[in-house]
Coordinates of C-alpha atoms and ligand atoms in Angstrom, one line a residue:
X1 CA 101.5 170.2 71.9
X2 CA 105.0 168.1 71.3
X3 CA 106.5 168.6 68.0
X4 CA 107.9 164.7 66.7
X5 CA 109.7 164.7 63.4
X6 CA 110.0 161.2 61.7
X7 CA 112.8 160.1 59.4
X8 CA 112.0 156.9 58.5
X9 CA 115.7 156.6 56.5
X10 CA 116.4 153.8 53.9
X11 CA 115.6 150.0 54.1
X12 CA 113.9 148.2 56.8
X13 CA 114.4 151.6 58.9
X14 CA 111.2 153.0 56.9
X15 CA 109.4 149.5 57.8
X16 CA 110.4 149.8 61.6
X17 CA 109.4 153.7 61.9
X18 CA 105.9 152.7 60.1
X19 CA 105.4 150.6 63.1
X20 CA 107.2 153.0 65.8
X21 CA 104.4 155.6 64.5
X22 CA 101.6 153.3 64.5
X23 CA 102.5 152.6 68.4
X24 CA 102.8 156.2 69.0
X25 CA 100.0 157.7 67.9
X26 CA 98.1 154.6 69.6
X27 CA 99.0 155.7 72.5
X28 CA 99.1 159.5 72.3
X29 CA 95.0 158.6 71.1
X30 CA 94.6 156.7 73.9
X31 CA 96.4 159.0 76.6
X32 CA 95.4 162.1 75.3
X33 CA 98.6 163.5 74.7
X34 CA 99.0 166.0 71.9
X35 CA 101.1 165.3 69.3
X36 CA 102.0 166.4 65.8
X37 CA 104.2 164.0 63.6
X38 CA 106.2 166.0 60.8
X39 CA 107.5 163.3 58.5
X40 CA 110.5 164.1 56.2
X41 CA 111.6 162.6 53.3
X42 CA 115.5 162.2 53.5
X43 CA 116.9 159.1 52.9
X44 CA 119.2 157.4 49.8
X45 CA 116.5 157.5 47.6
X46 CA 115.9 162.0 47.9
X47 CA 120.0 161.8 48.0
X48 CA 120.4 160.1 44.7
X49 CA 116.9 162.2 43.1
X50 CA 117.9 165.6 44.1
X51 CA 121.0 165.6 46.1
X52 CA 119.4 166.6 49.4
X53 CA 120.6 164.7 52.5
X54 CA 119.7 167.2 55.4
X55 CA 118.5 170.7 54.4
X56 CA 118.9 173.3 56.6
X57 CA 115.0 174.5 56.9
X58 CA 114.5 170.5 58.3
X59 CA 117.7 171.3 60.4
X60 CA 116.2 174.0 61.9
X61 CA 112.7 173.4 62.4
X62 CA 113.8 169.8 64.6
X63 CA 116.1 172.7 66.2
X64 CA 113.7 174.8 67.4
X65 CA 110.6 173.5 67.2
X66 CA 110.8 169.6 67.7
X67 CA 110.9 167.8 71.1
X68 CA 112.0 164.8 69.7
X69 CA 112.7 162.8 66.6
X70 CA 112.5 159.1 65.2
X71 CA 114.6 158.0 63.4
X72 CA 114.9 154.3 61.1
X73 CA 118.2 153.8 59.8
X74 CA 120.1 155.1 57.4
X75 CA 123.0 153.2 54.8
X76 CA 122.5 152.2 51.4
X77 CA 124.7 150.4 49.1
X78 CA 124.2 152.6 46.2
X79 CA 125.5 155.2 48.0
X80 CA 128.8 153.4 49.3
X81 CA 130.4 156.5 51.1
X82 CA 127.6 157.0 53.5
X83 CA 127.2 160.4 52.7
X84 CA 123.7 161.2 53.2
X85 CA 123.7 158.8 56.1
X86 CA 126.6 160.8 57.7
X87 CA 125.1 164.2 56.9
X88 CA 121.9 163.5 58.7
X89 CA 122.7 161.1 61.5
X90 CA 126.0 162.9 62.5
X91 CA 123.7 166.3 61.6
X92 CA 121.6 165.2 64.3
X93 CA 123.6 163.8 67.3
X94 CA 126.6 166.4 66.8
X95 CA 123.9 169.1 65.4
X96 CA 121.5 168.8 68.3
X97 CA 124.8 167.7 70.6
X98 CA 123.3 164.9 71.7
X99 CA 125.9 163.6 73.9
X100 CA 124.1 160.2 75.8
X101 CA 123.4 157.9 73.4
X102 CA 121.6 155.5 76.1
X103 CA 121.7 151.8 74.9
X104 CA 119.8 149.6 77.6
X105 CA 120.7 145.7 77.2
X106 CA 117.9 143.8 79.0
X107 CA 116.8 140.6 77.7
X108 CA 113.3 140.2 77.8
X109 CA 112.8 136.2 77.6
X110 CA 114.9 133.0 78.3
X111 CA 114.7 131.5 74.8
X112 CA 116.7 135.1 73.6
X113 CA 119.2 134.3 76.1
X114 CA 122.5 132.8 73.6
X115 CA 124.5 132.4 77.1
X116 CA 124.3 129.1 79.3
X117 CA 123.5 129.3 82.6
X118 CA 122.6 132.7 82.4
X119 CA 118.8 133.6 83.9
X120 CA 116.9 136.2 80.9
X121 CA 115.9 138.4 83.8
X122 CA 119.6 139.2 85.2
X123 CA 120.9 140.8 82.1
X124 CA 119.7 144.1 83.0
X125 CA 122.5 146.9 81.5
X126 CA 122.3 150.1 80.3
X127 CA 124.7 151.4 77.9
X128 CA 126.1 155.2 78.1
X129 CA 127.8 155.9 74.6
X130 CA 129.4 159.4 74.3
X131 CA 127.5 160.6 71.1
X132 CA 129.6 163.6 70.4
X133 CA 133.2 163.5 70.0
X134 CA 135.7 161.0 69.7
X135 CA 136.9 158.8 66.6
X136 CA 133.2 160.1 65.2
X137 CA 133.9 164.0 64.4
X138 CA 135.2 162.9 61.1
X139 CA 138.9 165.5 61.5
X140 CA 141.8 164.2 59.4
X141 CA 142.5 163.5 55.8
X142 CA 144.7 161.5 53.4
X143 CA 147.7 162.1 51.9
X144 CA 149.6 160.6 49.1
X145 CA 146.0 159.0 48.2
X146 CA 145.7 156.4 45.7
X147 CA 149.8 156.3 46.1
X148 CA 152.0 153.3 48.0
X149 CA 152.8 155.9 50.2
X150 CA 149.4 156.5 51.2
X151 CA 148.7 158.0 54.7
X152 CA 145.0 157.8 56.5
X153 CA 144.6 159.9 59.8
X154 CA 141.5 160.0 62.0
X155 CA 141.9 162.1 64.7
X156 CA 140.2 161.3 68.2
X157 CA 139.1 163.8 69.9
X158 CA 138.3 164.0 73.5
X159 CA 137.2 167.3 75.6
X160 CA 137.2 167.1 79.2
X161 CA 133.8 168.6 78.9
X162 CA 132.9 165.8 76.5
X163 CA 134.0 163.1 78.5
X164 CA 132.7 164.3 82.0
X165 CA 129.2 165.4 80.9
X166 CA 128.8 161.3 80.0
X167 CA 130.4 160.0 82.8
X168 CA 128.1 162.2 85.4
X169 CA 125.2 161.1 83.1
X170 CA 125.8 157.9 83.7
X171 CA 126.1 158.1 87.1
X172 CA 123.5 160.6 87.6
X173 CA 121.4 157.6 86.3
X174 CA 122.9 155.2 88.3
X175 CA 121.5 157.3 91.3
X176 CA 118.4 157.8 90.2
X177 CA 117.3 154.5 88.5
X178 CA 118.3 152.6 92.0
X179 CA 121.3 150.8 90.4
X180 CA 124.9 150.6 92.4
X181 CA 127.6 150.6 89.9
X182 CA 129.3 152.2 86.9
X183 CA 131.7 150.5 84.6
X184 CA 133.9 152.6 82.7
X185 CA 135.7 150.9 79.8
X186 CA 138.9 152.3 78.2
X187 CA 141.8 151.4 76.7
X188 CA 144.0 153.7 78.7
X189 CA 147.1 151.4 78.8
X190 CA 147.7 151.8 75.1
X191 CA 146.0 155.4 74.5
X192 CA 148.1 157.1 76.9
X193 CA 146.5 160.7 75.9
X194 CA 143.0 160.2 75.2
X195 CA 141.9 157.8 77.7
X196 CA 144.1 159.1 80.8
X197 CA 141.8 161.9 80.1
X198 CA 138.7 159.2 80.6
X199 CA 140.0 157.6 83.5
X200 CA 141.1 160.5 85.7
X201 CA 137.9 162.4 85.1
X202 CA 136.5 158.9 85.7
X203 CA 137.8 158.7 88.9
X204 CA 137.2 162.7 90.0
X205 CA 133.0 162.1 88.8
X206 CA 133.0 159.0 90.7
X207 CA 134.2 160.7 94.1
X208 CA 130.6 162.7 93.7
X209 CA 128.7 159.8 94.0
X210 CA 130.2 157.6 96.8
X211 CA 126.9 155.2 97.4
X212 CA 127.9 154.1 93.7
X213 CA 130.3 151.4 93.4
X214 CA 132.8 152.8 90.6
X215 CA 135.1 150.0 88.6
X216 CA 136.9 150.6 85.7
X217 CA 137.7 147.9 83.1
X218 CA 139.8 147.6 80.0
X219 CA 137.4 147.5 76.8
X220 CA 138.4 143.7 75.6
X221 CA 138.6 142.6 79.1
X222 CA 134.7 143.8 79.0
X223 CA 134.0 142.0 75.9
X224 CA 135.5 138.9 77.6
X225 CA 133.2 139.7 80.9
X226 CA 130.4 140.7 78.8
X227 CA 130.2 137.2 77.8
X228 CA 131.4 135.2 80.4
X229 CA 128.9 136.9 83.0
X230 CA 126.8 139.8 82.0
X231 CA 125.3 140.0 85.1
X232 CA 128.0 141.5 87.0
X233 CA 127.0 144.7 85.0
X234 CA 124.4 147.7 85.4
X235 CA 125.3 150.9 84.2
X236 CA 128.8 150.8 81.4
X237 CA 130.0 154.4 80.2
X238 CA 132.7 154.3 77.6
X239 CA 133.3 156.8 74.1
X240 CA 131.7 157.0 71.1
X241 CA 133.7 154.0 69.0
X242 CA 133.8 151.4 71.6
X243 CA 130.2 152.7 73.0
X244 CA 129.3 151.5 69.4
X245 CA 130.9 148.1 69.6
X246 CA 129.7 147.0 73.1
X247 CA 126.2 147.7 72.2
X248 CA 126.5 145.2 69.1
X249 CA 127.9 142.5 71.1
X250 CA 125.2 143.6 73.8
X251 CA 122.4 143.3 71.6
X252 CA 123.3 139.4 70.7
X253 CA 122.7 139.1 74.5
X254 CA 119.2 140.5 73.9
X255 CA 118.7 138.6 71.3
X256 CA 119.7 140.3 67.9
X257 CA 119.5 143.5 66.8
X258 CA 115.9 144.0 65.9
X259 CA 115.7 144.0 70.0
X260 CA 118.5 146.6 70.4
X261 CA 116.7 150.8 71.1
X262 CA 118.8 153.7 71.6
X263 CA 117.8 157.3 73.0
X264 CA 120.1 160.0 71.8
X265 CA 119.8 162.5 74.7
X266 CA 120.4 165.8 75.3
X267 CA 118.6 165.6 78.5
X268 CA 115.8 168.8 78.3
X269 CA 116.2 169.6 75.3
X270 CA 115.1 168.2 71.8
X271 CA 116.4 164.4 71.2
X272 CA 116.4 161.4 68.8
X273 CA 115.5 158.0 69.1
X274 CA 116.5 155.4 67.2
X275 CA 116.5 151.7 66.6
X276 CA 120.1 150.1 67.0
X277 CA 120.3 148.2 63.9
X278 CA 120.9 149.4 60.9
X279 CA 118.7 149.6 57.3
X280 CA 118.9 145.9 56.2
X281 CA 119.1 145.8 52.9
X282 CA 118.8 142.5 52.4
X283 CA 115.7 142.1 54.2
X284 CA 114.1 145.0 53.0
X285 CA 110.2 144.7 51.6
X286 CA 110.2 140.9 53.1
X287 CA 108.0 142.0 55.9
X288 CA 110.4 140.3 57.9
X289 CA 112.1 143.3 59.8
X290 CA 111.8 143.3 63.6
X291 CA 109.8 146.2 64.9
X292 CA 110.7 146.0 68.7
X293 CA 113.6 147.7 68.9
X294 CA 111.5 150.7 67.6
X295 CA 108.8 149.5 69.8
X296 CA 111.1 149.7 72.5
X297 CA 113.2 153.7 70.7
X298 CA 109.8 155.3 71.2
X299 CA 108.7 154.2 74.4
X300 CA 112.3 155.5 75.4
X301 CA 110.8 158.9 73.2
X302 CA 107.7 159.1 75.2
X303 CA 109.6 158.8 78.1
X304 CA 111.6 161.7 77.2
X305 CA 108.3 163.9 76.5
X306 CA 107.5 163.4 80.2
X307 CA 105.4 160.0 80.1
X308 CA 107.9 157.2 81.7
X309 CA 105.0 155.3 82.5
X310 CA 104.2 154.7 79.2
X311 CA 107.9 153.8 78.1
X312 CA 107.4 151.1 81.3
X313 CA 103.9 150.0 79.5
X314 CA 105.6 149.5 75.9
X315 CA 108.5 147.7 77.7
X316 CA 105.6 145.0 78.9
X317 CA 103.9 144.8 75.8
X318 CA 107.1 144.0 74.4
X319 CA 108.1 141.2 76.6
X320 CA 104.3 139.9 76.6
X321 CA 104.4 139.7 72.5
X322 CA 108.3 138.0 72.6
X323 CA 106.5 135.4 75.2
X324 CA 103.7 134.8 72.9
X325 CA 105.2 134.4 69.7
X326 CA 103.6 137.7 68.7
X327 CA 106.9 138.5 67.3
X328 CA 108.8 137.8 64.0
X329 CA 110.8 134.8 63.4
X330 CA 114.0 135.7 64.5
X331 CA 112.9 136.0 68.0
X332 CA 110.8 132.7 67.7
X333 CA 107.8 134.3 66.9
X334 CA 105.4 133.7 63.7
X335 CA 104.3 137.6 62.5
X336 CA 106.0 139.7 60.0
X337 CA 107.0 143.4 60.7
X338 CA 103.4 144.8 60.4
X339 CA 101.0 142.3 61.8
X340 CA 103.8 142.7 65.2
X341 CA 103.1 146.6 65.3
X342 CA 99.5 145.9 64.9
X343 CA 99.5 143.2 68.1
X344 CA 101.5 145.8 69.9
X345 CA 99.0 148.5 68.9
X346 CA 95.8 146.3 69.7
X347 CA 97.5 145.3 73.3
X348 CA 98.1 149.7 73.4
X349 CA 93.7 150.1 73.2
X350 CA 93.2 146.7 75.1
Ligands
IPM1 C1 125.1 153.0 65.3 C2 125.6 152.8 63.9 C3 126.3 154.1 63.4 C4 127.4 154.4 64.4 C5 126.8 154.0 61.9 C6 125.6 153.8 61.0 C7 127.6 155.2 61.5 O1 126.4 151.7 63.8 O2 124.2 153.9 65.5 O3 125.4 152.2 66.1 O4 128.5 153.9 64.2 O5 127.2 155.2 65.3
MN2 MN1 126.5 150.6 65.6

């Protein structure tokens, strides 16, 4: 029996998740596979009611009983210091130290290709975000607030464990997935301490794995690249706050956000899944809301429970429904957020 818990979050993410579980269950039903949802409440909404954002029974029951969770997103503007949101999405990836957070960037039809001369089926990347450390772990303070002397410090911190467990991820999937090169992307000529740290463990990892080209590039520069030709790329490893902003700026090359899925590993062990975007406001109760991405988050989940061949099923159902229009219309397609996850669910029993 796997254990799944399911925080559908605020905004769209609740829309998204509704679909990510129809899909799920569609094809646990279909595949036999035993599974038992536990859906939780926490979002702005419980926040604001009772001042819950992630209790510590939830905390440990995903802990120790969960294989996986799935998550919406999480942000809501009557609650402008993202405090619930923090609590339970950092209280998940730093909780559960889910140090991978694997981004893949693969665009899955021409007409979602923004780039000329660029061929759909050569953007083929895979993002490996360090999930656990960095700008993210929320040390430092103020001082002088509210003053014209004011002083803001967020410290970035950077563990030679932290860094190398990423890198040899990344690398490790290199190997495995057939793929020939890692790009790591720093920013060591200005962050002398940090990232000499990321390249020189960079470089030790790399000497493990000698059949895998190893290149290191300068974030910007791989913004620049990113854009100018995307297909030089296959695996890119790089910390928590730029892992962040290349996956943004990789998602316009898969055309928007509501394509973008994330797996938030700690490989073995309990891990989250999780669209890319965020919770939408705006488009929230429109029906409008792109499903795929979560589409996309739990086939990444079910590959994580031990059935890849499933994640490489949903992955084609995907494509087929961006190719037929069964999609909403930000990707050219005509369907709102539920009638997608019901084509993607019909195409699961076809
Ligand atoms: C993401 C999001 C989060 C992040 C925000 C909501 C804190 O942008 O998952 O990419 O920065 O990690
Ligand atoms: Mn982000």
């Amino acid at each position: 029996m796997k254990n799944v818990a399911v925080i559908g979050g605020d905004g769209i993410g609740k829309e998204v998740v509704a679909e990510g579980v129809k899909v799920l269950r569609a094809v646990a039903e279909l595949r036999g596979i035993e599974l038992k949802l536990h859906e939780y409440d926490l979002c702005a909404d419980r926040y604001l009611k009772d001042g819950v954002t992630y209790p510590d029974d939830v905390r440990a029951f995903i802990k120790d009983e969960c294989d996986a969770v799935l998550l919406g997103a999480l942000g809501d503007p009557r609650v402008p210091d993202m405090t619930h949101a923090r609590d339970i999405l950092f209280g998940l990836r730093f909780g559960l130290d889910l140090y991978c957070n694997i981004r893949p960037i693969t665009c899955m039809h021409e007409r979602l290709m923004p780039l000329k001369g660029v061929k759909a089926e050569d953007v083929d990347i895979v993002v490996f975000r360090e999930n656990t450390e960095g700008i993210y772990v929320g040390m430092g303070g103020h001082f002088k607030k509210g003053t014209p002397d004011e002083v803001a410090i967020q410290e970035d911190v950077n563990t030679r464990k932290g860094v190398e467990r990423v890198i040899r991820a990344a690398f490790e999937f290199a190997k495995s997935s057939g793929r020939t090169k890692v790009h790591m992307a720093d920013k060591h000529n200005a962050m002398k301490h940090a990232h000499e740290l990321w390249i020189r463990t960079f470089r030790e990892v790399a000497e493990e794995y000698p059949d895998i080209e190893a290149h290191h590039v300068f974030v910007d520069a791989l913004c620049l690249y990113l854009i100018q030709d995307p297909t030089q790329f296959e695996v890119i490893v790089s910390c928590n706050l730029f892992g962040d902003i290349i996956t943004d700026l990789g998602a316009a090359l898969q055309g928007g956000m509501g394509m973008a899925s994330s797996a938030n590993v700690n490989p073995g062990k309990v891990s989250m899944f999780e669209p890319v975007h965020g919770s939408a406001p705006p488009l929230t109760g429109k029906d409008v809301a792109n499903p795929l991405a979560t589409v996309l988050s739990v086939g990444q989940l079910l590959a994580h429970l031990g059935f890849p061949e499933e994640e490489q099923r949903l992955i084609g159902l995907v494509r087929e429904a961006v190719a037929t229009g069964n999609c909403t219309t930000e990707v050219g397609g005509r369907l709102g957020t539920r009638a997608t996850g019901d084509y993607i669910v019909s195409r699961v029993l076809s």
